[in-house]
Amino acid sequence: MKSRKEYFNSRKSLMLAALALYALTFFLFQLCFIIPEHIVALLVIMSMTLMFAVICSILARRAKTYLFCPKCGSNKFVRVSLFGIPDSITDECPDCHEKIELYKSVNLD
């Protein structure tokens, strides 16, 4: 299995990709009103973009389940930024002050 740092990095990249895809979907939706001649092609591209954004969001949610302190179960050692995207990870739990090995596999705890 992957380490906590790898889960953190994959969650961060998946959430950034999902945010970019949601923004692209919104842009394509606005483009549908400007260019009515190619609305079918835009709707197909928009639905594919939205589908990939939802898949990225689901995969990012699954990676969140492994980001917790093995001693107390707290997930406060991951700091989040705007839109809930993970910003940084610390190697000490703020609740129990236990040292967390970020590069150790999660199934070895």
PDB file of N, CA and C in Angstrom, residues 12 17 21 36 49-50 54 90 107:
ATOM      1  N   LYS A  12      -4.377  15.608  -3.454  1.00  0.00           N
ATOM      2  CA  LYS A  12      -4.202  16.995  -3.872  1.00  0.00           C
ATOM      3  C   LYS A  12      -4.290  17.124  -5.393  1.00  0.00           C
ATOM      4  N   ALA A  17      -7.316  18.570 -10.285  1.00  0.00           N
ATOM      5  CA  ALA A  17      -7.808  18.170 -11.605  1.00  0.00           C
ATOM      6  C   ALA A  17      -9.331  18.282 -11.664  1.00  0.00           C
ATOM      7  N   LEU A  21     -11.505  20.656 -14.128  1.00  0.00           N
ATOM      8  CA  LEU A  21     -12.523  20.087 -15.017  1.00  0.00           C
ATOM      9  C   LEU A  21     -13.895  20.696 -14.762  1.00  0.00           C
ATOM     10  N   PRO A  36     -24.486  28.803 -30.791  1.00  0.00           N
ATOM     11  CA  PRO A  36     -25.600  27.850 -30.843  1.00  0.00           C
ATOM     12  C   PRO A  36     -25.520  26.853 -31.999  1.00  0.00           C
ATOM     13  N   THR A  49     -16.435  15.981 -19.876  1.00  0.00           N
ATOM     14  CA  THR A  49     -15.633  16.725 -18.905  1.00  0.00           C
ATOM     15  C   THR A  49     -16.230  16.603 -17.516  1.00  0.00           C
ATOM     16  N   LEU A  50     -17.536  16.721 -17.419  1.00  0.00           N
ATOM     17  CA  LEU A  50     -18.205  16.590 -16.124  1.00  0.00           C
ATOM     18  C   LEU A  50     -18.064  15.183 -15.566  1.00  0.00           C
ATOM     19  N   VAL A  54     -16.261  14.232 -11.959  1.00  0.00           N
ATOM     20  CA  VAL A  54     -16.906  13.451 -10.899  1.00  0.00           C
ATOM     21  C   VAL A  54     -16.045  12.245 -10.524  1.00  0.00           C
ATOM     22  N   THR A  90       1.655  17.727   8.109  1.00  0.00           N
ATOM     23  CA  THR A  90       2.684  17.783   9.143  1.00  0.00           C
ATOM     24  C   THR A  90       2.991  16.377   9.633  1.00  0.00           C
ATOM     25  N   ASN A 107      -0.560   0.334   5.884  1.00  0.00           N
ATOM     26  CA  ASN A 107      -0.944  -0.955   6.456  1.00  0.00           C
ATOM     27  C   ASN A 107       0.057  -1.471   7.481  1.00  0.00           C
TER      28      ASN A 107
END
